[in-house]
Amino acid sequence: MASTTLICDTQPWKDLKAHTEDIKKTHLRDLMNDKERCESMMVEFDGMFLDYSRQCATLETIDKLYKLAEAASLKQQINRMYSGEHINSTENRSVLHVALRAPRDAVINSDGKNVVPDVWNVLDKIKDFSEKVRNGSWVGATGKPLKDVIAIGIGGSFLGPLFVHAALQTDPEAVEFAKGRQLRFLANVDPIDVARNIAGLNPETTLVVVVSKTFTTAETMLNARTLREWISSALGPSAVAKHMVAVSTNLTLVEKFGIDPNNAFAFWDWVGGRYSVCSAVGVLPLSLQYGFSIVEKFLKGASSIDEHFRSAPFEKNIPVLLGLLSVWNVSFLGYPARAILPYSQALEKFAPHIQQVSMESNGKGVSIDGVPLPYEAGEIDFGEPGTNGQHSFYQLIHQGRVIPCDFIGIVKSQQPVYLKGEVVSNHDELMSNFFAQPDALAYGKTAEQLLKENVSQHLIPHKTFSGNRPSLSLLLPSLNAYNIGQLLASYEHRVTVEGFVWGINSFDQWGVELGKSLATQVRKQLNASRTKSEPVEGFNFSTTTLLTRYLQRWRYDLSEILEIHGNLGKKMIIPPSSQMHTHV
């Protein structure tokens, strides 16, 4: 918002608040009988089909939400983002992840400069490098091709690329391009994650991609040093230059680490971490695994939604509709959570990625001007692929708390199977649940229906379903690289819409910082206690007790080290934390 006026002080917000009383008198059983209403709540764009008729909303609700968007200057806010204005005011930055997948001839300015040529310079560099690695003209220190890639990053440098990788792994076209190659992601500073990532790999055939904008992220750099030691102990220190590359803007630290700065791939301050999968952060490891041509299709799918979001009228604009409905569910109907339920195992990492995109973006308690919010903003996102989720948490969704649901379905399976003698194909069985679950949530089951089925009286309360539980259905024609890009961009922009309406800054993440700074104090204490036997001091009683217990139960010195065995049969020595001390 341009001033300290909060959106809740506007008339459209007040009208929607009053309107909730009317909605509470309705039931989706009745709303779904209105064919005109249902038809008007269906939108199609570029093969994507959105049906939001199972939202607890009438046509009047939607009209009032459009008026709220107008009061929040949503269209102007979107234009400000695309024009490169510094809408991330707390960090004084543009927000231009749309430029990462813009066509080569597009013009998107930041601080008076068209950034698209810079983006394509990096993309061309990634294409050239990934093709050299894939065709064997770039080899490791011993002359062997690099067929295995470990990407080291955390948060936005991990979750987005992992989601896309998981989604592409069973796409027939992508499978062909990935034959004989492996891509793994190392994020957790837990040494178990290191052990699992290097298990079965040979340093001679492994390329490590270190993803850190500043090259100072504590967890990422400790993991990078650990894998540098893994490579050096097997192949010698000089091998690092052939086996490690970087995605970073800090070329000085990249070179100091031992990586050739020519093998560093840039991204920019106007790219937020959680919005960076379309930058070198995701494009480099994904291109190494699947080839640049596959990744370019993913970028084009995202770009298609970018243009749709920027130009389509609100009533036909999928990200805008998704965002406004989320605002309605959270701030007016009072539902704090949202379930993301993709009926495709290939999308198993989609909900974890959107958790970060949504909750790190909109988990704010003050407006963009620093005014405490008197209304709820942000939502708790979680999810699991169907039908797995049905046998996990759907019980609560059907008969416990009301949690709006996003059902995501795919028309054509990546891996179709039809067994002879079966009534339907495996994919049809999956999709039968995709179509049935939203209706089960909407309609429920009444005591009268149960009586007609001769259900025992004492079981009727347990088998009654109240219904009137909102959901929406998003149907994609297939799940190839292009569709994956569409899905990603739709959810990114949905989060942006919510933030613009709530009047918060969806593009900073100060809430991440406090825990980091406190961890620095703990790290110093652990180092002092390990190396100098200093007592635990300066913490509250609880933390002091826990730290003391931790130190007493697990003591080590230089003779007590973890050894990880690689395929070469050589021992990799990982020094204790005191020798790998780092600052946030």
XYZ file of C-alpha atoms in Angstrom, residues 6-388:
383
model
C -4.594 -0.608 5.903
C -6.750 -2.555 3.479
C -9.100 -3.449 6.347
C -10.048 0.230 6.630
C -11.476 0.294 3.092
C -15.154 -0.072 2.287
C -14.711 -3.209 0.125
C -13.063 -4.997 3.061
C -15.896 -3.978 5.357
C -18.437 -5.100 2.763
C -16.793 -8.511 2.559
C -16.747 -8.794 6.352
C -20.491 -8.162 6.418
C -20.969 -10.545 3.494
C -19.502 -13.473 5.431
C -22.743 -13.647 7.419
C -24.633 -14.322 4.187
C -22.142 -17.006 3.166
C -22.470 -18.775 6.513
C -26.146 -19.281 5.688
C -25.336 -21.113 2.453
C -24.138 -24.669 1.834
C -22.136 -25.966 -1.092
C -24.846 -28.581 -1.685
C -27.115 -25.729 -2.733
C -24.477 -23.571 -4.410
C -23.407 -26.466 -6.622
C -26.959 -26.774 -7.960
C -26.633 -23.342 -9.596
C -25.295 -24.200 -13.049
C -24.805 -20.559 -14.065
C -22.738 -19.917 -10.958
C -20.606 -23.024 -11.498
C -20.001 -22.232 -15.162
C -18.879 -18.712 -14.340
C -16.378 -20.133 -11.845
C -14.429 -22.049 -14.463
C -11.443 -20.524 -16.286
C -9.143 -21.943 -18.952
C -5.816 -20.650 -20.199
C -3.142 -22.325 -22.311
C -4.396 -25.820 -21.511
C -4.801 -25.183 -17.761
C -8.340 -25.484 -16.422
C -9.374 -23.983 -13.081
C -12.687 -24.869 -11.428
C -13.323 -22.915 -8.234
C -17.064 -23.577 -8.019
C -16.541 -25.571 -4.812
C -15.360 -22.491 -2.943
C -17.728 -21.182 -0.285
C -18.524 -18.160 -2.410
C -21.295 -16.759 -4.555
C -21.041 -14.579 -7.648
C -21.602 -11.653 -5.308
C -18.582 -12.775 -3.252
C -16.368 -12.805 -6.319
C -17.574 -9.358 -7.358
C -16.780 -8.026 -3.898
C -13.308 -9.583 -4.103
C -12.716 -7.729 -7.380
C -13.661 -4.503 -5.610
C -11.212 -5.374 -2.822
C -8.502 -5.899 -5.431
C -9.289 -2.483 -6.842
C -9.065 -0.910 -3.386
C -5.652 -2.577 -2.946
C -4.537 -1.162 -6.333
C -3.752 -4.723 -7.394
C -3.417 -3.959 -11.096
C -1.091 -1.046 -10.385
C 0.947 -3.173 -7.976
C 1.390 -5.863 -10.618
C 2.487 -3.224 -13.127
C 4.933 -1.784 -10.598
C 6.503 -5.216 -10.181
C 6.857 -5.792 -13.931
C 8.277 -2.302 -14.453
C 11.106 -2.955 -12.002
C 10.081 -0.541 -9.250
C 11.616 -1.298 -5.849
C 8.484 -2.888 -4.411
C 10.674 -4.809 -1.945
C 11.019 -1.601 0.044
C 12.680 -3.024 3.168
C 15.614 -4.219 1.063
C 15.263 -1.482 -1.578
C 15.091 -3.981 -4.445
C 13.136 -4.731 -7.571
C 11.252 -8.028 -7.737
C 11.844 -9.439 -11.194
C 11.802 -13.228 -11.188
C 9.589 -12.838 -14.277
C 12.704 -11.594 -16.114
C 14.372 -14.971 -15.534
C 12.075 -16.619 -18.077
C 11.306 -13.668 -20.340
C 11.810 -14.044 -24.123
C 15.184 -12.935 -25.406
C 13.707 -9.823 -27.050
C 11.716 -8.683 -23.995
C 12.442 -5.417 -22.211
C 12.227 -5.498 -18.404
C 14.014 -2.682 -16.634
C 15.575 -2.454 -13.199
C 17.142 0.866 -12.215
C 16.861 2.045 -15.811
C 18.617 -0.983 -17.315
C 17.063 -3.793 -19.334
C 18.034 -6.911 -17.378
C 16.868 -9.451 -19.968
C 20.181 -9.455 -21.925
C 22.036 -10.208 -18.671
C 19.654 -13.095 -17.988
C 20.220 -14.562 -21.431
C 23.991 -14.160 -21.139
C 23.857 -16.454 -18.117
C 21.407 -18.840 -19.811
C 23.685 -19.077 -22.855
C 26.654 -19.723 -20.583
C 24.705 -22.486 -18.788
C 23.707 -24.022 -22.108
C 27.311 -24.048 -23.310
C 28.712 -25.449 -20.055
C 26.030 -28.093 -19.536
C 26.432 -29.325 -23.120
C 30.201 -29.630 -22.635
C 29.700 -31.683 -19.474
C 26.985 -33.822 -21.034
C 28.863 -34.554 -24.271
C 32.112 -35.327 -22.454
C 34.207 -32.434 -23.719
C 34.446 -31.212 -20.114
C 35.873 -34.039 -18.029
C 37.084 -34.539 -14.495
C 40.635 -34.443 -13.181
C 41.342 -38.027 -14.261
C 39.803 -37.632 -17.702
C 36.532 -39.381 -16.917
C 33.153 -37.855 -17.932
C 31.170 -36.180 -15.134
C 27.881 -38.061 -15.093
C 26.800 -37.353 -11.487
C 25.916 -33.937 -10.092
C 25.426 -32.881 -6.468
C 23.828 -29.453 -6.055
C 24.530 -27.868 -2.660
C 22.091 -25.214 -1.473
C 19.388 -24.645 1.088
C 15.936 -23.080 1.186
C 15.192 -21.395 -2.118
C 18.433 -22.773 -3.530
C 17.160 -26.305 -2.923
C 13.385 -26.726 -2.701
C 12.483 -25.269 -6.095
C 15.079 -27.156 -8.153
C 14.257 -30.344 -6.223
C 10.544 -29.961 -7.052
C 11.261 -29.538 -10.772
C 13.764 -32.422 -10.789
C 11.285 -34.746 -9.077
C 8.576 -33.748 -11.550
C 10.799 -34.342 -14.591
C 12.264 -37.656 -13.445
C 9.446 -39.683 -15.002
C 8.587 -37.430 -17.948
C 9.337 -39.612 -21.009
C 11.150 -36.881 -22.948
C 13.221 -35.825 -19.933
C 14.032 -39.466 -19.113
C 15.687 -39.898 -22.505
C 17.908 -36.867 -21.970
C 18.862 -37.981 -18.448
C 20.000 -41.512 -19.291
C 23.181 -42.481 -17.465
C 23.144 -39.369 -15.281
C 22.265 -38.647 -11.645
C 21.296 -35.411 -9.911
C 21.264 -35.171 -6.122
C 20.587 -32.258 -3.772
C 22.501 -31.650 -0.545
C 20.785 -29.137 1.734
C 20.821 -30.185 5.381
C 23.964 -29.443 7.350
C 23.337 -32.757 9.124
C 26.280 -35.022 8.147
C 23.745 -37.760 7.463
C 22.644 -35.792 4.398
C 26.255 -35.656 3.215
C 26.676 -39.395 3.705
C 23.503 -40.173 1.784
C 24.404 -37.857 -1.087
C 27.870 -39.247 -1.728
C 26.859 -42.868 -1.152
C 27.662 -44.888 -4.251
C 29.282 -41.964 -6.055
C 32.826 -41.743 -7.355
C 34.583 -38.364 -6.959
C 36.174 -38.957 -10.379
C 32.780 -38.764 -12.102
C 31.055 -36.235 -9.818
C 30.488 -32.525 -10.392
C 29.465 -30.374 -7.407
C 27.411 -27.198 -7.901
C 27.634 -24.843 -4.905
C 24.651 -22.478 -4.791
C 25.042 -19.447 -2.539
C 24.503 -15.855 -3.644
C 27.008 -14.416 -1.153
C 29.050 -17.607 -0.709
C 28.673 -17.160 3.051
C 25.526 -19.174 3.899
C 26.679 -21.204 6.894
C 25.049 -24.551 6.136
C 25.786 -24.437 2.416
C 29.431 -23.492 2.830
C 30.083 -26.147 5.482
C 28.596 -28.749 3.143
C 30.669 -27.306 0.281
C 33.866 -27.572 2.321
C 32.930 -31.122 3.243
C 32.541 -32.162 -0.397
C 35.668 -30.230 -1.344
C 37.518 -32.398 1.186
C 35.842 -35.509 -0.281
C 37.123 -34.586 -3.746
C 40.561 -33.384 -2.595
C 41.297 -36.425 -0.460
C 40.572 -38.689 -3.422
C 41.935 -36.683 -6.351
C 44.163 -33.967 -4.895
C 43.427 -30.271 -4.214
C 43.886 -29.233 -7.845
C 40.907 -31.416 -8.840
C 38.505 -28.949 -7.207
C 38.654 -26.619 -10.232
C 37.398 -29.432 -12.501
C 34.852 -30.906 -10.121
C 33.234 -27.869 -8.466
C 31.375 -24.884 -9.951
C 29.365 -22.121 -8.310
C 26.139 -20.186 -8.602
C 27.046 -16.964 -6.856
C 27.644 -13.233 -7.192
C 30.688 -13.160 -4.880
C 33.496 -14.025 -7.285
C 36.167 -13.125 -4.714
C 35.023 -15.801 -2.262
C 34.357 -18.244 -5.104
C 37.997 -17.970 -6.185
C 39.271 -18.094 -2.604
C 37.310 -21.326 -2.152
C 39.201 -22.896 -5.051
C 36.598 -22.606 -7.811
C 37.560 -20.882 -11.047
C 35.508 -17.635 -11.217
C 34.949 -18.398 -14.915
C 32.885 -21.341 -13.693
C 30.616 -19.163 -11.562
C 27.096 -18.462 -12.813
C 25.477 -15.218 -11.725
C 22.086 -14.176 -10.465
C 20.899 -10.867 -9.113
C 19.585 -9.038 -6.048
C 16.169 -8.710 -7.694
C 15.795 -12.494 -7.483
C 14.501 -13.696 -4.123
C 15.805 -17.100 -3.070
C 12.413 -18.791 -3.063
C 11.702 -17.327 -6.505
C 15.066 -18.345 -7.975
C 14.410 -21.768 -9.496
C 14.285 -20.161 -12.972
C 17.720 -18.576 -12.429
C 21.070 -20.371 -12.538
C 20.092 -21.752 -9.119
C 17.786 -24.257 -10.791
C 18.631 -23.979 -14.474
C 22.274 -25.082 -14.076
C 21.759 -28.381 -12.206
C 18.604 -29.174 -14.184
C 20.365 -28.493 -17.504
C 23.237 -30.747 -16.470
C 20.745 -33.531 -15.803
C 18.184 -33.067 -18.582
C 19.816 -30.807 -21.159
C 19.121 -27.131 -21.733
C 16.367 -27.767 -24.296
C 14.169 -29.421 -21.663
C 14.780 -26.643 -19.146
C 14.018 -23.995 -21.754
C 10.552 -25.534 -22.190
C 10.071 -25.217 -18.435
C 11.024 -21.527 -18.635
C 8.608 -20.986 -21.520
C 5.763 -22.518 -19.534
C 6.450 -20.138 -16.663
C 6.721 -17.213 -19.088
C 3.310 -18.046 -20.536
C 1.725 -17.616 -17.099
C 3.786 -14.456 -16.476
C 2.214 -12.802 -19.524
C -1.238 -14.104 -18.577
C -0.874 -12.728 -15.043
C 0.265 -9.341 -16.312
C -2.374 -8.873 -19.009
C -5.497 -10.985 -18.434
C -8.586 -9.378 -16.865
C -9.117 -10.460 -13.288
C -12.174 -12.602 -14.040
C -10.046 -14.725 -16.416
C -6.742 -14.450 -14.560
C -5.842 -17.753 -12.886
C -3.182 -16.450 -10.417
C -5.375 -13.465 -9.465
C -8.377 -15.691 -8.824
C -6.277 -18.121 -6.786
C -4.864 -15.267 -4.713
C -8.184 -13.528 -4.072
C -9.818 -16.804 -3.019
C -6.978 -17.416 -0.565
C -7.480 -13.954 0.936
C -11.211 -14.739 1.241
C -10.567 -18.045 3.002
C -7.906 -16.728 5.378
C -9.011 -13.222 6.321
C -12.777 -13.508 6.069
C -13.796 -17.140 6.573
C -11.019 -17.630 9.115
C -9.397 -20.766 7.685
C -5.682 -20.616 8.604
C -4.410 -23.526 6.500
C -4.449 -24.775 2.923
C -3.799 -28.298 1.651
C -2.013 -28.714 -1.681
C -3.016 -32.096 -3.062
C -1.457 -33.058 -6.400
C -2.838 -36.277 -7.856
C 0.529 -37.130 -9.369
C 3.454 -38.735 -7.584
C 5.752 -36.706 -9.824
C 4.612 -33.614 -7.896
C 5.635 -35.055 -4.522
C 7.997 -32.122 -3.872
C 5.575 -29.417 -5.013
C 3.900 -28.807 -1.642
C 7.253 -28.507 0.221
C 8.392 -25.909 -2.303
C 5.157 -23.917 -2.092
C 5.377 -24.076 1.700
C 8.452 -21.889 1.458
C 7.203 -19.679 -1.380
C 3.988 -18.968 0.527
C 4.933 -19.055 4.195
C 8.264 -17.257 3.901
C 6.688 -14.629 1.643
C 3.456 -13.917 3.481
C 4.256 -14.955 7.035
C 4.230 -11.340 8.172
C 2.663 -9.488 11.093
C 3.077 -5.915 9.871
C 2.184 -4.019 6.729
C 4.785 -2.930 4.206
C 4.830 0.387 6.112
C 5.514 -1.344 9.436
C 1.984 -1.066 10.821
C 0.843 -4.102 12.904
C -1.863 -6.019 11.056
C -5.237 -6.211 12.808
C -6.218 -9.120 10.554
C -4.784 -12.525 9.725
C -2.402 -12.778 6.763
C -0.538 -15.772 5.420
C -1.597 -19.384 5.675
C -0.197 -22.725 6.749
C 0.574 -24.751 3.629
C 1.042 -28.490 3.616
C 0.270 -31.382 1.342
C 0.996 -34.804 -0.022
C 0.244 -36.476 -3.346
C -3.089 -38.245 -3.691
C -3.978 -40.943 -2.956
C -1.296 -41.177 -0.259
